[in-house]
Coordinates of C-alpha atoms in Angstrom, one line a residue:
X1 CA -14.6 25.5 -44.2
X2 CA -11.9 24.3 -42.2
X3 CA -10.0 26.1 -39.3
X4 CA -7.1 28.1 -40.6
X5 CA -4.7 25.9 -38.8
X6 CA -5.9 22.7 -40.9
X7 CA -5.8 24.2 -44.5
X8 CA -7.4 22.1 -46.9
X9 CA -4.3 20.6 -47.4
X10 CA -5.4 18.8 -43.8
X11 CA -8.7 18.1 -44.6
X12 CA -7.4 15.3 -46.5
X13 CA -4.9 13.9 -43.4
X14 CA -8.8 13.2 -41.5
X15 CA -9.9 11.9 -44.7
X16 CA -7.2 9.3 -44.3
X17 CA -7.9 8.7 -40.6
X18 CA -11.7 7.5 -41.8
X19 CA -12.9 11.3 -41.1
X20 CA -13.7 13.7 -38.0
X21 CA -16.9 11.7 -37.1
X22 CA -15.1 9.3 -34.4
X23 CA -13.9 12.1 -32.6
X24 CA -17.2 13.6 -31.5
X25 CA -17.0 15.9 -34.3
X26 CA -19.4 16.7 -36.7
X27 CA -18.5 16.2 -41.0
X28 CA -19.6 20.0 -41.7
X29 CA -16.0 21.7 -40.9
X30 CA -16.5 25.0 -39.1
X31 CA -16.8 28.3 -41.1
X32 CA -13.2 30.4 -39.8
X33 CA -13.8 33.6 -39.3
X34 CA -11.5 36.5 -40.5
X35 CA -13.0 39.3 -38.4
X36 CA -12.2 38.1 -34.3
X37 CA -14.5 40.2 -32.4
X38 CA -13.3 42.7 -30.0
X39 CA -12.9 40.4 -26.7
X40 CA -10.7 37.9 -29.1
X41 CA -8.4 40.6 -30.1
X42 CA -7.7 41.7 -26.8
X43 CA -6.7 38.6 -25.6
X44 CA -4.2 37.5 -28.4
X45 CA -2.8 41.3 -28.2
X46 CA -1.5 40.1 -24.5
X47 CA -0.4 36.8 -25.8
X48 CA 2.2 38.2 -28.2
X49 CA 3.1 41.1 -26.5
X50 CA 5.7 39.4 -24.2
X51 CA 6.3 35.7 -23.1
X52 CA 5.6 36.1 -20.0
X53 CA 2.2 37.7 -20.4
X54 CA -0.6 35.0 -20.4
X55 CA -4.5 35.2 -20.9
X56 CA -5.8 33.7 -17.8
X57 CA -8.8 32.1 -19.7
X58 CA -8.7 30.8 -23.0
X59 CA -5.2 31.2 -23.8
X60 CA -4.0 29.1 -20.9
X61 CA -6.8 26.3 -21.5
X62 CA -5.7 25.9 -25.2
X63 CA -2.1 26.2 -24.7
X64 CA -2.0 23.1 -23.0
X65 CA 0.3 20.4 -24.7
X66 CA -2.3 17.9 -26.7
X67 CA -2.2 14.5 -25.3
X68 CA -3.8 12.6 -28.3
X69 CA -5.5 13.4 -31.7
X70 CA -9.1 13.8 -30.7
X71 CA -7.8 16.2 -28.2
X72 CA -5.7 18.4 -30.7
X73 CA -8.7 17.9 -33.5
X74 CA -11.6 19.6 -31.1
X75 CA -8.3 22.5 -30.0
X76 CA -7.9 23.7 -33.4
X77 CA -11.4 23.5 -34.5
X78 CA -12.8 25.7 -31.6
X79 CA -9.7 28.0 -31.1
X80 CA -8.8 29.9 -34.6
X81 CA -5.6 31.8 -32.9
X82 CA -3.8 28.3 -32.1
X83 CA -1.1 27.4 -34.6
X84 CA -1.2 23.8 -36.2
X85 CA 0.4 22.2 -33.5
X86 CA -1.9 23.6 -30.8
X87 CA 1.3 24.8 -28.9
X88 CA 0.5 28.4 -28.9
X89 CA -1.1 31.4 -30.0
X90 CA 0.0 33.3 -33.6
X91 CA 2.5 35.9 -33.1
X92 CA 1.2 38.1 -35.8
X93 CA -1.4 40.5 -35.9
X94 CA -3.7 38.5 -39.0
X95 CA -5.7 40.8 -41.5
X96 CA -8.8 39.7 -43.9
X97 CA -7.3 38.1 -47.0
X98 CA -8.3 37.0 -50.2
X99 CA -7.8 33.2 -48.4
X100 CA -9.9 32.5 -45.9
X101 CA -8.3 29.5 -44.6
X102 CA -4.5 31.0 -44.7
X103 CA -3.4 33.8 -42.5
X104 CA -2.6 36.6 -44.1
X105 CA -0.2 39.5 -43.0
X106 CA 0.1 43.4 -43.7
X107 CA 3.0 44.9 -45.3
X108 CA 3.5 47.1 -41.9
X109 CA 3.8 43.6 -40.0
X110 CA 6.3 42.4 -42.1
X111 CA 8.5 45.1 -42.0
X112 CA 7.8 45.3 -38.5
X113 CA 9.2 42.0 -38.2
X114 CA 12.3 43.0 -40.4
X115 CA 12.9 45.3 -37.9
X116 CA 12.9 43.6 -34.9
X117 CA 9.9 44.5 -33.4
X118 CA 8.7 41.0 -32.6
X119 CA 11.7 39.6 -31.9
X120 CA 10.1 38.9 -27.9
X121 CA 7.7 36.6 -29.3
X122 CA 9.5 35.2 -32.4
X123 CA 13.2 33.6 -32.1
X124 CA 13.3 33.4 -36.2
X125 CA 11.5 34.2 -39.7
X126 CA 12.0 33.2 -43.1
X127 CA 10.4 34.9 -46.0
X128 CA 9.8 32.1 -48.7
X129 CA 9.5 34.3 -52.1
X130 CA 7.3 32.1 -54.4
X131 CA 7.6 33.8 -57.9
X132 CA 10.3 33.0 -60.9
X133 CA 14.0 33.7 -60.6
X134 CA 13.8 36.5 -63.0
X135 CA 10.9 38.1 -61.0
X136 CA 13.4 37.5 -57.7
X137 CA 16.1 38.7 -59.6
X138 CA 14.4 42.0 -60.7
X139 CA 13.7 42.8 -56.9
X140 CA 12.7 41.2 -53.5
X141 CA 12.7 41.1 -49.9
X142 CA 15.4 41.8 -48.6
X143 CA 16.7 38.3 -46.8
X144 CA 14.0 36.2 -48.7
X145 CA 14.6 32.8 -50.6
X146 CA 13.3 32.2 -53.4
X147 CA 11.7 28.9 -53.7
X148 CA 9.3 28.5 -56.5
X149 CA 9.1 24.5 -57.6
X150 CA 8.0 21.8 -55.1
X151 CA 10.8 19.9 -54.6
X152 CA 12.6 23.6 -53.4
X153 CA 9.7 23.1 -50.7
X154 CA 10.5 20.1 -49.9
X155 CA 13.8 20.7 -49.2
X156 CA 12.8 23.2 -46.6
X157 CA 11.2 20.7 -44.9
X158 CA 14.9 18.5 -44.6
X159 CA 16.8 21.6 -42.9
X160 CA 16.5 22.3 -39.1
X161 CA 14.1 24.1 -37.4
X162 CA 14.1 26.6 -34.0
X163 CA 11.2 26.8 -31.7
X164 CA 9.2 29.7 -32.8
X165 CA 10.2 30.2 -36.3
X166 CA 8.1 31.7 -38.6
X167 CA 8.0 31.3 -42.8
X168 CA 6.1 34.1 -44.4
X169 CA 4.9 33.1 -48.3
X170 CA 4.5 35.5 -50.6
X171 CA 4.2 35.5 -54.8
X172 CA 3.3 38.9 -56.6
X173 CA -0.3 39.1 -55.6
X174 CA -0.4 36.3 -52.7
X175 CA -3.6 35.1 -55.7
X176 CA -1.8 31.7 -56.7
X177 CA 1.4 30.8 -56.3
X178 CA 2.1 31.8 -53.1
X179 CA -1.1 30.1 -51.2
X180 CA 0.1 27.1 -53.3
X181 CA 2.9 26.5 -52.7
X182 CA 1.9 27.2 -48.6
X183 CA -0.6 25.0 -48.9
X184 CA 1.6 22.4 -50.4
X185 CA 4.7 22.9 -47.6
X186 CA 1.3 22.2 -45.1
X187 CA 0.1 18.9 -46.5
X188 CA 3.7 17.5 -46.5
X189 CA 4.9 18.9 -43.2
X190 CA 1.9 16.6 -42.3
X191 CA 2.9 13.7 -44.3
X192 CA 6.3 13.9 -42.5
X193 CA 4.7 14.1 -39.1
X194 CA 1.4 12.3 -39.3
X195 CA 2.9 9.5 -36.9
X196 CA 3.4 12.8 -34.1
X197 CA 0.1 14.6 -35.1
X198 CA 0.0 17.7 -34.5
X199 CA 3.4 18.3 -34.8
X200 CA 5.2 20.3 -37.3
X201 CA 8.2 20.9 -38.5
X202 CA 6.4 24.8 -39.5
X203 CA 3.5 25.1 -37.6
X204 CA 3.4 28.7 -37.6
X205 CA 3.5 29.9 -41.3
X206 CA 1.7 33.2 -43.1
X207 CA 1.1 34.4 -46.3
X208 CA 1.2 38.4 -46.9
X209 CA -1.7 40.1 -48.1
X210 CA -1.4 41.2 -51.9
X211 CA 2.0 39.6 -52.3
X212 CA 5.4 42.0 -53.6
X213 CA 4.0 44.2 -55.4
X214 CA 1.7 45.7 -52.7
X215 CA 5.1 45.5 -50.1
X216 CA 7.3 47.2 -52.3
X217 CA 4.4 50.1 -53.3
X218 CA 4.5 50.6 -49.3
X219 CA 7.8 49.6 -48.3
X220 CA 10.3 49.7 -51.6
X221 CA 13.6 50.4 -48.8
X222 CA 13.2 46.9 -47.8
X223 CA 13.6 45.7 -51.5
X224 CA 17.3 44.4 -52.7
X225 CA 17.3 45.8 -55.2
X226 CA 14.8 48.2 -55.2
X227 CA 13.2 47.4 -58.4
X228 CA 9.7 45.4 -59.2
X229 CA 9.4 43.3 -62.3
X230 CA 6.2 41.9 -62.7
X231 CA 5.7 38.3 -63.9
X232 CA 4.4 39.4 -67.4
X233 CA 7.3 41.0 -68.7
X234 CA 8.2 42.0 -72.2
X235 CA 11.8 40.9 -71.8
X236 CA 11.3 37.1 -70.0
X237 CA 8.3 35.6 -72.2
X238 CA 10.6 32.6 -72.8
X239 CA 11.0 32.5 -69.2
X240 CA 7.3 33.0 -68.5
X241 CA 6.5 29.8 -70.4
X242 CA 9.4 27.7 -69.6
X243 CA 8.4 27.9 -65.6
X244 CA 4.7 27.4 -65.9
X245 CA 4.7 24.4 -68.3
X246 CA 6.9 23.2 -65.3
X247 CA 4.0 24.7 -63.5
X248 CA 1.7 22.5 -64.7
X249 CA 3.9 19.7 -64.6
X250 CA 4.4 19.4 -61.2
X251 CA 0.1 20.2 -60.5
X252 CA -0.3 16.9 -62.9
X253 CA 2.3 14.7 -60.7
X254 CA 0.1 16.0 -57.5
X255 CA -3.1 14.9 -59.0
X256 CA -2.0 11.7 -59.9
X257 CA -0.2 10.8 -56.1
X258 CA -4.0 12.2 -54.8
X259 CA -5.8 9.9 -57.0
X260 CA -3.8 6.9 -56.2
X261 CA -4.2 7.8 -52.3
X262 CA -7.4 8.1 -52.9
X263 CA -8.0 4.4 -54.6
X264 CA -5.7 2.9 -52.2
X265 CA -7.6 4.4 -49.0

């Protein structure tokens, strides 16, 4: 499995490059591991606490700027807590999702970030609300977009960015849409920059863990309104199938670009 800072989505970026072999790497990618042991969590704990604190080990090796693409391939496969563009460490305490190669956020973090509470570590976020209009409409984040289609995604990637800005995805379970639709802004972003790999427009992106419907069970005050309509609804079956034939649409168009990568590679 590839390093959470790849996705999958990169997987086919070294594909395109003729593979990881001719950078000293070997084919297998390396399993990522959602439980960091005890030393691990100490040190990113002092990376995000404050800018000025640094790790005066790992963190200060890795942090280094990469110089070529061998050098920013071996980076992210041997240090999980970079973000894709090997400039830092995440800002976000991670927990064990159902995604092994996404990062995945608590409820508690994400309020916590509403609140401020990272705001020494983090200049910006943007919560990127993957489910239908009439699933937005009947209650979300407060401050979130909703952005549900891919061409929405990609016009995220046209509009500015800041320096340590963060985009947290969510659907509402985090099962399908949401990891999608991440996955998808990932494999672009790196279409759009594969000239200045690793760069990224969003190199440091999360999903949260069990999607709206687990953040508004714990958090509902941070819900405008403060409602939860679940995607099968009595009311918006119409709706329900309008959006995912587009759905499936838009998966077909994807396959077909892949396949005619693929044949022209």
């Amino acid at each position: 499995m590839l390093p959470k800072q790849l996705f999958r989505d990169d997987g086919e970026y070294f594909q395109m490059i003729g593979g990881m072999e001719p950078f000293g790497l070997e084919s297998t990618k390396p399993k990522a591991d959602n439980i960091r042991s005890s030393t691990a969590k100490m040190s990113f704990t002092k990376c995000h606490q404050a800018d000025s604190v640094k790790s005066t080990s790992a963190v200060d090796k890795y942090n280094k700027p990469c110089r070529d693409l061998k050098t920013a391939v071996n980076k992210l496969t041997l240090n999980n807590d970079l973000i894709a563009d090997c400039s830092r460490t995440y800002s976000l305490p991670t927990v064990a999702g159902k995604h092994q190669d996404l990062n995945s956020i608590s409820p508690q973090t994400l309020s916590d970030v509403i609140d401020g509470r990272y705001k020494n570590v983090i200049n910006s976020y943007r919560i990127i609300d993957c489910r239908y209009p009439y699933e937005f409409e009947g209650g979300h984040i407060e401050g979130a977009e909703n952005r549900y289609s891919h061409a929405s995604i990609l016009e995220l990637l046209q509009q500015p960015t800041t320096e340590k800005q963060i985009l947290v995805f969510h659907c509402e379970f985090s099962s399908e849409r949401g990891p999608k639709m991440m996955r998808f802004l990932r494999s672009k972003d790196r279409e759009l920059n594969k000239e200045n790999y690793p760069a990224l427009n969003y190199p440091e992106v999360y999903l949260l863990d069990e999607g709206y419907k687990s953040f508004f069970n714990e958090k509902s005050t941070y819900c405008d309104p403060i409602s939860y309509k679940p995607m099968i609804h009595s009311e918006h079956s119409s709706d329900l199938r309008q959006f995912r034939a587009k759905s499936k649409s838009w998966n077909a168009g994807e396959k077909r670009q892949h396949a005619r990568r693929s044949i022209r590679l």
